[in-house]
Short mmCIF file of C-alpha atoms in Angstrom, two decimals:
data_model
loop_
_atom_site.label_atom_id
_atom_site.label_comp_id
_atom_site.label_asym_id
_atom_site.label_seq_id
_atom_site.Cartn_x
_atom_site.Cartn_y
_atom_site.Cartn_z
CA MET A 1 4.91 24.50 -10.52
CA ALA A 2 3.21 21.86 -12.60
CA LYS A 3 0.76 19.39 -11.23
CA ILE A 4 2.11 15.87 -11.82
CA ILE A 5 -0.62 13.34 -12.60
CA VAL A 6 0.13 9.63 -13.09
CA VAL A 7 -2.24 7.48 -15.13
CA THR A 8 -1.87 3.97 -13.76
CA SER A 9 -3.77 0.71 -13.25
CA GLY A 10 -1.66 -2.30 -12.36
CA LYS A 11 -3.35 -4.40 -15.00
CA GLY A 12 -2.44 -4.07 -18.65
CA GLY A 13 -4.78 -3.34 -21.53
CA VAL A 14 -7.35 -1.40 -19.51
CA GLY A 15 -6.80 1.88 -21.37
CA LYS A 16 -4.01 3.72 -19.55
CA THR A 17 -2.33 5.11 -22.65
CA THR A 18 -5.65 5.98 -24.33
CA SER A 19 -6.69 7.78 -21.14
CA ALA A 20 -3.35 9.55 -20.67
CA ALA A 21 -3.49 10.81 -24.27
CA ALA A 22 -7.15 11.83 -24.00
CA ILE A 23 -6.71 13.61 -20.66
CA ALA A 24 -3.53 15.41 -21.75
CA THR A 25 -5.27 16.55 -24.93
CA GLY A 26 -8.30 17.68 -22.97
CA LEU A 27 -6.19 19.68 -20.52
CA ALA A 28 -4.28 21.35 -23.37
CA LEU A 29 -7.51 22.15 -25.25
CA ARG A 30 -8.62 23.99 -22.12
CA GLY A 31 -5.55 26.21 -22.38
CA ASN A 32 -3.20 24.42 -19.97
CA LYS A 33 0.42 23.92 -20.99
CA THR A 34 0.67 20.14 -20.81
CA VAL A 35 3.28 17.47 -21.43
CA VAL A 36 2.54 13.75 -21.51
CA ILE A 37 5.41 11.33 -20.80
CA ASP A 38 5.51 7.69 -21.87
CA PHE A 39 7.09 5.64 -19.05
CA ASP A 40 6.57 2.33 -20.81
CA VAL A 41 10.21 1.86 -21.82
CA GLY A 42 10.55 -0.97 -24.33
CA LEU A 43 6.83 -1.06 -25.18
CA ARG A 44 6.30 2.47 -26.35
CA ASN A 45 2.73 3.18 -27.51
CA LEU A 46 1.88 6.73 -26.58
CA ASP A 47 3.46 8.16 -29.74
CA LEU A 48 1.12 5.97 -31.84
CA ILE A 49 -1.98 7.04 -29.95
CA MET A 50 -0.89 10.68 -30.22
CA GLY A 51 -0.10 10.22 -33.93
CA CYS A 52 3.48 11.45 -33.72
CA GLU A 53 5.37 8.19 -34.21
CA ARG A 54 7.07 9.45 -37.35
CA ARG A 55 8.54 12.44 -35.58
CA VAL A 56 10.34 10.64 -32.73
CA VAL A 57 14.08 11.35 -32.75
CA TYR A 58 15.14 11.34 -29.10
CA ASP A 59 13.33 9.83 -26.14
CA LEU A 60 13.06 9.89 -22.35
CA ILE A 61 16.06 7.58 -21.89
CA ASN A 62 18.25 9.77 -24.13
CA VAL A 63 17.36 12.73 -21.94
CA ILE A 64 18.03 10.83 -18.70
CA GLN A 65 21.39 9.65 -19.97
CA GLY A 66 22.35 13.11 -21.14
CA GLU A 67 22.44 12.24 -24.84
CA ALA A 68 19.79 14.80 -25.72
CA GLY A 69 18.21 17.88 -24.21
CA LEU A 70 14.58 17.97 -23.09
CA ASN A 71 13.64 20.37 -25.87
CA GLN A 72 15.17 18.10 -28.48
CA ALA A 73 13.23 15.08 -27.23
CA MET A 74 9.84 16.71 -26.69
CA ILE A 75 7.49 16.61 -29.67
CA ARG A 76 5.03 19.43 -30.15
CA ASP A 77 1.53 18.19 -30.93
CA LYS A 78 0.30 19.11 -34.39
CA ARG A 79 -3.30 19.72 -33.36
CA VAL A 80 -3.01 21.52 -30.01
CA ASP A 81 -0.44 24.24 -29.37
CA ASN A 82 0.01 23.75 -25.65
CA LEU A 83 0.60 20.00 -25.84
CA HIS A 84 3.95 18.19 -25.85
CA ILE A 85 4.83 14.52 -25.92
CA LEU A 86 7.94 12.94 -24.41
CA PRO A 87 8.18 9.46 -25.94
CA ALA A 88 9.66 6.34 -24.37
CA SER A 89 12.52 4.35 -25.82
CA GLN A 90 11.59 1.26 -27.77
CA THR A 91 15.08 -0.27 -27.84
CA ARG A 92 16.14 0.00 -24.19
CA ASP A 93 14.65 -1.76 -21.21
CA LYS A 94 13.24 -0.45 -17.96
CA ASP A 95 16.60 -0.69 -16.15
CA ALA A 96 17.70 2.35 -18.13
CA LEU A 97 15.23 4.45 -16.08
CA SER A 98 16.96 5.81 -13.01
CA ALA A 99 15.24 7.45 -10.08
CA GLU A 100 17.61 10.46 -10.19
CA GLY A 101 17.10 10.82 -13.95
CA VAL A 102 13.31 10.77 -13.66
CA GLU A 103 13.45 13.31 -10.85
CA LYS A 104 15.65 15.64 -12.92
CA VAL A 105 13.34 15.45 -15.95
CA LEU A 106 10.20 16.03 -13.87
CA ASP A 107 11.80 18.94 -12.00
CA ALA A 108 12.75 20.60 -15.27
CA LEU A 109 9.29 20.06 -16.80
CA SER A 110 7.56 21.30 -13.66
CA LYS A 111 9.04 24.74 -14.18
CA ASP A 112 7.62 25.21 -17.67
CA PHE A 113 4.33 23.33 -17.68
CA ASP A 114 0.97 23.46 -15.91
CA TYR A 115 0.40 19.71 -16.10
CA VAL A 116 2.77 16.76 -16.43
CA ILE A 117 0.90 13.55 -17.28
CA CYS A 118 2.85 10.32 -16.65
CA ASP A 119 1.63 7.33 -18.65
CA SER A 120 2.60 4.37 -16.44
CA PRO A 121 3.50 0.92 -17.75
CA ALA A 122 1.41 -2.02 -16.54
CA GLY A 123 2.52 -3.97 -13.50
CA ILE A 124 3.82 -2.90 -10.13
CA GLU A 125 7.54 -3.14 -10.87
CA ARG A 126 10.21 -0.52 -11.21
CA GLY A 127 8.78 1.29 -14.26
CA ALA A 128 5.33 1.66 -12.71
CA GLN A 129 6.78 2.75 -9.36
CA LEU A 130 9.00 5.38 -10.96
CA ALA A 131 6.06 6.71 -12.96
CA MET A 132 3.97 7.14 -9.80
CA TYR A 133 6.73 8.19 -7.40
CA HIS A 134 6.56 11.96 -7.97
CA ALA A 135 2.81 12.18 -8.59
CA ASP A 136 0.60 14.79 -6.91
CA GLU A 137 -2.51 13.10 -8.24
CA ALA A 138 -3.24 9.67 -9.64
CA VAL A 139 -5.86 8.56 -12.14
CA VAL A 140 -6.42 4.85 -11.54
CA VAL A 141 -7.86 3.31 -14.69
CA THR A 142 -10.13 0.35 -13.99
CA ASN A 143 -12.27 -1.92 -16.16
CA PRO A 144 -15.53 -3.30 -14.79
CA GLU A 145 -14.11 -6.76 -14.07
CA VAL A 146 -12.79 -8.34 -10.88
CA SER A 147 -9.13 -8.78 -11.85
CA SER A 148 -8.82 -5.17 -12.93
CA VAL A 149 -10.43 -3.98 -9.70
CA ARG A 150 -8.07 -6.07 -7.57
CA ASP A 151 -5.00 -4.78 -9.44
CA SER A 152 -6.21 -1.20 -9.04
CA ASP A 153 -6.58 -1.87 -5.33
CA ARG A 154 -2.96 -3.05 -5.23
CA ILE A 155 -1.77 0.08 -7.04
CA LEU A 156 -3.70 2.27 -4.59
CA GLY A 157 -1.86 0.54 -1.75
CA LEU A 158 1.49 1.29 -3.40
CA LEU A 159 0.49 4.92 -3.98
CA SER A 160 -0.10 5.31 -0.27
CA SER A 161 3.21 3.72 0.72
CA LYS A 162 5.78 3.99 -2.07
CA SER A 163 5.22 7.48 -3.46
CA ARG A 164 7.32 10.54 -2.68
CA ARG A 165 4.39 12.10 -0.84
CA ALA A 166 4.04 9.02 1.35
CA GLU A 167 7.76 8.69 2.04
CA GLN A 168 8.17 12.37 2.92
CA ASN A 169 4.97 12.48 4.99
CA LEU A 170 3.38 15.13 2.79
CA ASP A 171 -0.33 15.29 1.94
CA PRO A 172 -1.19 11.96 0.32
CA VAL A 173 -1.46 11.55 -3.44
CA LYS A 174 -4.95 12.62 -4.56
CA GLU A 175 -6.50 9.45 -5.98
CA HIS A 176 -9.14 9.41 -8.71
CA LEU A 177 -11.00 6.46 -10.17
CA LEU A 178 -11.51 6.37 -13.93
CA ILE A 179 -13.68 3.50 -15.12
CA THR A 180 -13.17 2.64 -18.77
CA ARG A 181 -14.80 0.21 -21.22
CA TYR A 182 -18.06 0.41 -19.27
CA ASP A 183 -20.90 -1.25 -21.13
CA PRO A 184 -24.21 -0.40 -19.41
CA GLU A 185 -26.02 -3.13 -21.31
CA ARG A 186 -23.64 -5.87 -20.13
CA VAL A 187 -23.68 -4.40 -16.63
CA SER A 188 -27.47 -4.64 -16.55
CA ASP A 189 -27.18 -8.25 -17.77
CA GLY A 190 -24.81 -8.94 -14.87
CA ASP A 191 -21.82 -9.72 -17.13
CA MET A 192 -19.86 -6.76 -15.81
CA LEU A 193 -19.33 -5.29 -12.37
CA ASN A 194 -21.47 -2.23 -11.83
CA LEU A 195 -20.29 1.23 -10.97
CA GLU A 196 -21.42 1.07 -7.34
CA ASP A 197 -19.61 -2.22 -6.66
CA ILE A 198 -16.34 -0.91 -8.07
CA GLN A 199 -16.62 2.29 -6.08
CA GLU A 200 -17.43 0.40 -2.90
CA ILE A 201 -14.36 -1.83 -3.18
CA LEU A 202 -11.88 0.85 -4.19
CA ALA A 203 -13.36 3.54 -1.95
CA ILE A 204 -11.97 6.51 -3.87
CA ASN A 205 -13.50 9.45 -5.69
CA LEU A 206 -14.86 8.74 -9.20
CA ILE A 207 -13.44 11.19 -11.74
CA GLY A 208 -15.01 9.73 -14.85
CA LEU A 209 -16.69 6.88 -16.63
CA ILE A 210 -15.83 6.09 -20.23
CA PRO A 211 -18.31 3.87 -22.05
CA GLU A 212 -17.16 1.02 -24.25
CA SER A 213 -17.03 2.71 -27.63
CA GLU A 214 -16.00 2.07 -31.19
CA ALA A 215 -14.64 5.59 -31.24
CA VAL A 216 -11.74 4.58 -28.98
CA LEU A 217 -10.39 1.90 -31.32
CA ARG A 218 -10.87 4.18 -34.31
CA ALA A 219 -9.06 7.01 -32.54
CA SER A 220 -6.15 4.75 -31.57
CA ASN A 221 -5.66 3.49 -35.08
CA GLN A 222 -5.86 6.97 -36.57
CA GLY A 223 -3.47 8.40 -33.99
CA VAL A 224 -5.95 11.07 -32.92
CA PRO A 225 -6.75 11.21 -29.18
CA VAL A 226 -10.44 10.46 -28.73
CA THR A 227 -10.97 13.82 -27.00
CA HIS A 228 -10.94 15.40 -30.46
CA ASP A 229 -13.96 13.30 -31.48
CA MET A 230 -16.60 15.35 -29.70
CA LYS A 231 -19.41 13.59 -31.54
CA SER A 232 -18.55 10.31 -29.86
CA ASP A 233 -19.70 9.28 -26.39
CA ALA A 234 -16.13 8.42 -25.34
CA GLY A 235 -14.85 11.81 -26.49
CA GLN A 236 -17.54 13.57 -24.47
CA ALA A 237 -16.90 11.36 -21.45
CA TYR A 238 -13.16 12.20 -21.47
CA THR A 239 -14.00 15.90 -21.81
CA ASP A 240 -16.23 15.58 -18.74
CA THR A 241 -13.38 13.80 -16.93
CA VAL A 242 -10.99 16.65 -17.71
CA SER A 243 -13.52 19.19 -16.43
CA ARG A 244 -13.78 17.26 -13.16
CA LEU A 245 -9.97 17.13 -12.89
CA LEU A 246 -10.04 20.91 -13.18
CA GLY A 247 -12.44 21.01 -10.25
CA GLU A 248 -15.74 21.47 -12.05
CA ASP A 249 -18.91 19.70 -11.02
CA VAL A 250 -20.15 17.75 -14.04
CA PRO A 251 -22.96 15.17 -13.80
CA LEU A 252 -22.14 11.58 -14.72
CA ARG A 253 -23.25 10.41 -18.18
CA PHE A 254 -23.31 7.17 -20.17
CA HIS A 255 -23.67 4.91 -17.13
CA GLU A 256 -27.30 3.94 -17.57
CA TYR A 257 -28.56 1.39 -20.02
CA GLN A 258 -31.15 2.77 -22.38
CA LYS A 259 -33.17 0.16 -24.22
CA LYS A 260 -32.99 0.83 -27.90
CA GLY A 261 -36.12 2.29 -29.41
CA LEU A 262 -37.70 1.02 -32.60
CA LEU A 263 -36.12 3.66 -34.81
CA SER A 264 -32.60 3.22 -33.56
CA ARG A 265 -32.97 -0.53 -33.86
CA MET A 266 -34.08 -0.14 -37.48
CA PHE A 267 -31.27 2.24 -38.31
CA GLY A 268 -28.53 0.52 -36.32
CA GLY A 269 -28.40 2.89 -33.39
CA GLY A 270 -26.36 5.53 -35.19
CA ARG A 271 -22.76 6.33 -34.44
CA ARG A 272 -21.44 5.55 -31.01
CA MET B 1 12.75 -2.55 -5.00
CA SER B 2 13.25 0.40 -2.73
CA LEU B 3 13.35 3.78 -4.33
CA ASN B 4 15.17 5.22 -1.36
CA VAL B 5 18.07 2.87 -1.69
CA ASP B 6 18.35 3.55 -5.38
CA ARG B 7 18.25 7.25 -4.83
CA ALA B 8 20.91 7.42 -2.22
CA GLY B 9 23.07 4.70 -3.74
CA SER B 10 23.74 3.44 -0.21
CA ALA B 11 23.05 0.06 1.35
CA PHE B 12 21.42 1.33 4.55
CA THR B 13 20.57 4.34 6.65
CA PHE B 14 20.99 4.79 10.39
CA LYS B 15 17.90 5.79 12.29
CA GLY B 16 17.39 6.64 15.90
CA GLY B 17 14.63 4.64 17.55
CA MET B 18 12.99 4.07 20.92
CA LEU B 19 12.03 0.44 21.17
CA PRO B 20 10.12 -1.08 24.08
CA MET B 21 12.51 -3.36 25.92
CA THR B 22 12.11 -5.64 28.88
CA VAL B 23 14.71 -5.12 31.58
CA MET B 24 15.57 -8.15 33.71
CA GLU B 25 16.66 -6.75 37.03
CA LEU B 26 18.93 -9.34 38.67
CA ILE B 27 18.65 -9.60 42.43
CA SER B 28 20.69 -12.75 42.63
CA ALA B 29 23.69 -13.70 40.52
CA ASP B 30 23.13 -17.42 41.10
CA PRO B 31 22.28 -18.96 37.70
CA GLU B 32 20.53 -21.87 39.44
CA ARG B 33 18.10 -19.58 41.29
CA ILE B 34 17.45 -17.64 38.09
CA ARG B 35 16.75 -20.88 36.27
CA GLU B 36 14.20 -22.01 38.88
CA GLN B 37 12.32 -18.71 38.78
CA LEU B 38 12.31 -18.59 34.97
CA ALA B 39 10.94 -22.12 34.76
CA GLY B 40 8.03 -21.06 36.97
CA LYS B 41 7.31 -17.94 34.90
CA LEU B 42 7.51 -19.87 31.64
CA SER B 43 4.68 -22.15 32.69
CA GLN B 44 2.57 -19.16 33.83
CA SER B 45 2.76 -17.02 30.72
CA PRO B 46 4.29 -18.91 27.80
CA ALA B 47 3.25 -16.14 25.37
CA PHE B 48 5.85 -13.83 26.89
CA PHE B 49 8.75 -16.18 26.23
CA GLN B 50 9.00 -15.94 22.45
CA HIS B 51 12.71 -15.18 22.10
CA THR B 52 11.88 -11.87 23.74
CA PRO B 53 14.89 -9.54 23.78
CA VAL B 54 15.89 -8.52 27.33
CA VAL B 55 18.45 -6.23 28.89
CA LEU B 56 20.13 -7.78 31.94
CA SER B 57 20.44 -5.15 34.62
CA VAL B 58 23.11 -5.94 37.25
CA GLU B 59 22.90 -2.61 39.03
CA LYS B 60 21.43 -4.19 42.14
CA LEU B 61 24.29 -6.66 42.42
CA ASP B 62 27.47 -5.88 44.29
CA GLU B 63 29.65 -8.52 42.69
CA PRO B 64 32.49 -7.41 40.45
CA HIS B 65 32.58 -10.78 38.69
CA LEU B 66 29.50 -12.51 37.32
CA ALA B 67 28.87 -15.86 35.70
CA LEU B 68 27.45 -13.87 32.80
CA GLU B 69 27.87 -16.64 30.27
CA ARG B 70 25.88 -19.12 32.38
CA ILE B 71 23.17 -16.56 33.14
CA CYS B 72 22.79 -15.88 29.40
CA ALA B 73 22.62 -19.60 28.65
CA VAL B 74 19.84 -20.03 31.25
CA CYS B 75 17.91 -17.13 29.67
CA ARG B 76 18.25 -18.54 26.16
CA ALA B 77 17.14 -21.97 27.34
CA HIS B 78 13.92 -20.25 28.48
CA LYS B 79 13.45 -18.36 25.21
CA LEU B 80 14.67 -15.01 26.48
CA LEU B 81 17.27 -13.33 24.30
CA PRO B 82 19.78 -11.22 26.27
CA VAL B 83 20.88 -8.38 24.00
CA ALA B 84 22.73 -6.14 26.43
CA VAL B 85 23.88 -5.68 30.03
CA ARG B 86 23.22 -2.54 32.08
CA GLY B 87 25.44 -1.47 34.94
CA GLY B 88 28.22 -3.34 36.71
CA ALA B 89 31.94 -2.78 37.01
CA ASP B 90 34.56 -2.91 34.28
CA PRO B 91 35.01 -6.73 34.29
CA VAL B 92 31.27 -7.09 33.71
CA LYS B 93 31.49 -4.69 30.78
CA GLN B 94 34.42 -6.62 29.29
CA SER B 95 32.73 -9.99 29.61
CA ALA B 96 29.51 -8.58 28.09
CA TRP B 97 31.45 -7.42 25.07
CA ALA B 98 33.25 -10.74 24.86
CA LEU B 99 29.86 -12.47 24.73
CA GLY B 100 28.74 -10.22 21.89
CA LEU B 101 26.35 -8.23 24.12
CA GLY B 102 26.01 -4.48 24.36
CA TRP B 103 26.73 -2.60 27.56
CA PHE B 104 24.78 0.35 28.97
CA PRO B 105 25.96 2.57 31.81
CA PRO B 106 23.92 2.40 35.04
CA GLN B 107 20.65 4.36 35.08
CA GLU B 108 20.80 7.94 36.26
CA GLU B 109 20.41 9.09 39.84
CA ARG B 110 16.97 10.50 39.10
CA THR B 111 15.40 7.08 38.68
CA ARG B 112 17.30 5.84 41.74
CA ALA B 113 15.53 8.48 43.78
CA LEU B 114 12.19 7.33 42.46
CA GLU B 115 12.95 3.74 43.36
CA SER B 116 13.85 4.71 46.92
CA VAL B 117 10.37 6.21 47.27
CA ALA B 118 8.90 2.84 46.39
CA PRO B 119 11.35 0.41 47.92
CA SER B 120 9.26 -2.64 47.15
CA ALA B 121 9.24 -1.97 43.42
CA PRO B 122 12.54 -3.67 42.45
CA ALA B 123 11.71 -6.74 44.49
CA GLU B 124 8.45 -7.20 42.58
CA ALA B 125 9.31 -6.16 39.07
CA PRO B 126 6.09 -5.92 37.06
CA GLN B 127 5.36 -9.21 35.39
CA PRO B 128 4.18 -8.89 31.83
CA THR B 129 0.92 -10.75 31.48
CA PRO B 130 -0.86 -11.47 28.20
CA GLU B 131 -3.65 -9.03 29.12
CA ILE B 132 -1.31 -6.11 29.70
CA GLN B 133 0.56 -6.92 26.50
CA GLY B 134 -2.74 -6.94 24.64
CA ALA B 135 -3.63 -3.48 25.82
CA VAL B 136 -0.19 -2.15 24.93
CA GLY B 137 0.13 -3.80 21.52
CA SER B 138 -3.31 -2.96 20.14
CA ARG B 139 -3.48 -1.10 16.90
CA ILE B 140 -6.11 0.89 15.02
CA HIS B 141 -5.84 1.12 11.25
CA ARG B 142 -7.93 3.89 9.71
CA GLY B 143 -8.90 3.35 6.08
CA THR B 144 -9.07 0.52 3.61
CA VAL B 145 -6.48 -2.26 3.78
CA ARG B 146 -5.73 -2.82 0.11
CA SER B 147 -4.70 -5.86 -1.90
CA GLY B 148 -1.08 -6.76 -1.18
CA GLN B 149 -1.00 -4.88 2.11
CA GLN B 150 -0.50 -6.57 5.45
CA VAL B 151 -1.48 -4.95 8.73
CA SER B 152 -0.60 -6.69 11.95
CA ALA B 153 -0.79 -6.23 15.69
CA PRO B 154 1.22 -9.23 16.94
CA ASP B 155 0.85 -8.32 20.61
CA GLY B 156 -2.76 -7.20 20.79
CA ASP B 157 -6.06 -6.48 19.09
CA LEU B 158 -6.29 -5.05 15.60
CA VAL B 159 -9.11 -2.67 14.75
CA VAL B 160 -9.66 -1.77 11.09
CA LEU B 161 -11.90 1.24 10.44
CA GLY B 162 -12.62 0.41 6.81
CA ALA B 163 -12.64 -2.60 4.55
CA VAL B 164 -10.06 -5.34 4.17
CA ASN B 165 -9.98 -5.97 0.43
CA ALA B 166 -9.34 -9.22 -1.42
CA GLY B 167 -5.62 -10.00 -1.41
CA ALA B 168 -5.01 -8.07 1.82
CA GLU B 169 -4.10 -9.70 5.13
CA VAL B 170 -4.80 -8.59 8.69
CA LEU B 171 -3.18 -10.36 11.67
CA ALA B 172 -3.41 -9.97 15.41
CA GLY B 173 -2.14 -11.74 18.49
CA GLY B 174 -5.55 -10.93 19.99
CA ASN B 175 -8.86 -10.19 18.26
CA VAL B 176 -9.43 -8.76 14.80
CA HIS B 177 -12.23 -6.21 14.42
CA VAL B 178 -13.17 -5.01 10.93
CA TYR B 179 -15.68 -2.15 10.80
CA GLY B 180 -16.34 -2.68 7.12
CA ALA B 181 -16.32 -5.49 4.59
CA LEU B 182 -13.82 -8.29 5.19
CA ARG B 183 -12.85 -9.61 1.75
CA GLY B 184 -9.23 -10.57 2.39
CA ARG B 185 -7.58 -12.81 5.00
CA ALA B 186 -8.03 -12.33 8.72
CA LEU B 187 -5.90 -14.18 11.25
CA ALA B 188 -6.50 -13.75 14.97
CA GLY B 189 -4.68 -15.35 17.88
CA ILE B 190 -1.54 -15.79 15.78
CA ARG B 191 0.47 -16.64 18.89
CA GLY B 192 -1.88 -19.39 19.91
CA ASP B 193 -4.50 -17.48 21.91
CA ARG B 194 -7.56 -19.74 21.59
CA GLU B 195 -9.88 -17.09 23.03
CA ALA B 196 -9.21 -14.72 20.13
CA SER B 197 -12.10 -13.88 17.80
CA ILE B 198 -12.74 -12.14 14.51
CA PHE B 199 -15.53 -9.59 14.17
CA CYS B 200 -16.61 -7.95 10.92
CA HIS B 201 -19.46 -5.93 9.46
CA GLU B 202 -19.66 -7.81 6.19
CA LEU B 203 -18.22 -11.28 5.77
CA HIS B 204 -16.63 -12.18 2.42
CA GLY B 205 -13.24 -13.24 3.83
CA GLU B 206 -10.92 -15.36 1.70
CA LEU B 207 -9.58 -17.01 4.83
CA LEU B 208 -10.45 -16.87 8.51
CA SER B 209 -7.96 -18.23 11.01
CA LEU B 210 -8.03 -18.49 14.81
CA ALA B 211 -4.97 -19.80 16.66
CA GLY B 212 -3.89 -21.74 13.58
CA ASN B 213 -7.30 -23.28 12.80
CA TYR B 214 -8.77 -21.93 9.62
CA LYS B 215 -11.74 -21.81 7.28
CA ARG B 216 -11.57 -20.92 3.61
CA LEU B 217 -14.23 -18.87 1.83
CA GLU B 218 -15.38 -22.09 0.17
CA ASP B 219 -16.04 -23.70 3.58
CA ILE B 220 -18.23 -20.87 4.82
CA ASP B 221 -22.00 -21.31 4.79
CA PRO B 222 -23.18 -19.06 1.89
CA GLN B 223 -26.06 -17.92 4.10
CA LEU B 224 -23.55 -16.08 6.28
CA LEU B 225 -21.82 -14.21 3.46
CA GLY B 226 -22.34 -10.49 3.55
CA LYS B 227 -23.54 -10.63 7.16
CA ALA B 228 -22.12 -9.01 10.26
CA VAL B 229 -20.60 -11.91 12.18
CA GLN B 230 -18.28 -13.02 14.90
CA VAL B 231 -15.94 -15.96 14.47
CA ARG B 232 -14.88 -18.00 17.52
CA LEU B 233 -13.05 -21.21 18.23
CA ASN B 234 -15.05 -24.16 19.61
CA ASP B 235 -13.15 -27.46 19.97
CA ASP B 236 -10.74 -26.66 17.14
CA GLN B 237 -13.68 -25.69 14.91
CA LEU B 238 -14.34 -22.16 13.74
CA THR B 239 -17.91 -21.18 14.57
CA ILE B 240 -19.41 -18.26 12.70
CA THR B 241 -22.45 -16.61 14.24
CA PRO B 242 -24.31 -13.52 13.05
CA LEU B 243 -24.01 -10.46 15.26
CA VAL B 244 -27.43 -9.28 16.27
#
């Protein structure tokens, strides 16, 4: 049975899809058979981040409506053998997602895969609730700013009341906090919320901290999940996050502001 | 949206439930006497008469015909909502149904036996007082109350073991205790209890309200923010004092 992990946030633009792609890639690189599903029907992005947009024929909605089989719709990743992508539909809207259909797809995938990663749409409406409903674990992506933290708080409330585990009185969904776009320099200047404040408000376990990084934008535009860029700080931070998801104890990195030394100031600080 | 509804494709589900219900044991069938007694009770404990659902028990009465419609009207006039009748002969059952009320068969012999042991019990049916209600309706919430969530204890005290985050709301008929940071809204004494208070470990509340009087975060002395405080009502003014 696969572990179903939803990547969610409430707020848009905080890095859900980037994180879903990076985590799925990381899990597959570690030898786990992984599929990542785009639940953002109508605003499909995951295929772009994963660099497979030219190979999309069928999508999640086609599968749900019986117009295509799962194996026809799933795209095998070119870089990692164990990784598959199930894209969303760009032409339909969220009403095409049915609860029964999602359940059927997830049940089928659970038999063949070790990990099913659900990339949730923003918001707290139907699409987001269907993406989280079957989750065993949740990665709540939060930026260091007050509106993002409040929306994450709202999503955590929904996870504890509107998920399958909550409704069937099973063990609750395991919640993880993933802080993205963290800029230690701006945190030390007081422009951004710091790590401790976010953790205090949300009161859940921190699974990772991804620093604000040029590598993320570059990776998105090239269609290569940032996990492949092991020279970058963001790539390393996502790799750490995956290790923690797999139960390993990895110390936190990239959260402290280091004043630039003379050399790095002269030579532009090198590649981030 | 409810996922359950969507999944089943049905409009509702039936569920068994045990709800607390006040039984009004009639000793007299005279609507006028009932009216007099109710008027007295209403002035004693107004909090109890909030369209409270009651079951009219006529087991102690020996009359085959009752002025059920008038009795119900008297109850409604005093903010009691008769929902069903218990006991009585067939004509009573028929008139209950005609009035849109449910009908329950008389209670079993076992409870009769108990009542005969304590013969004074039916004559002095326990009167619900606000204090007893408070003890019964209290609620403890373990964990953080998150944005968008509402936790309430309308008939008693509410104790939150955790934080109340911004955008969350906690309500109680009695006191509100927050053993953590209060960042959301806290409303105590929602049924008009002016003695109700709010207690919290760390005050950042968006809104504090006691018996309908309120203070917004903006109105709170910044010196008190982040402190452990109690909030009480003094002449329609909320007074916030640090807990030592």
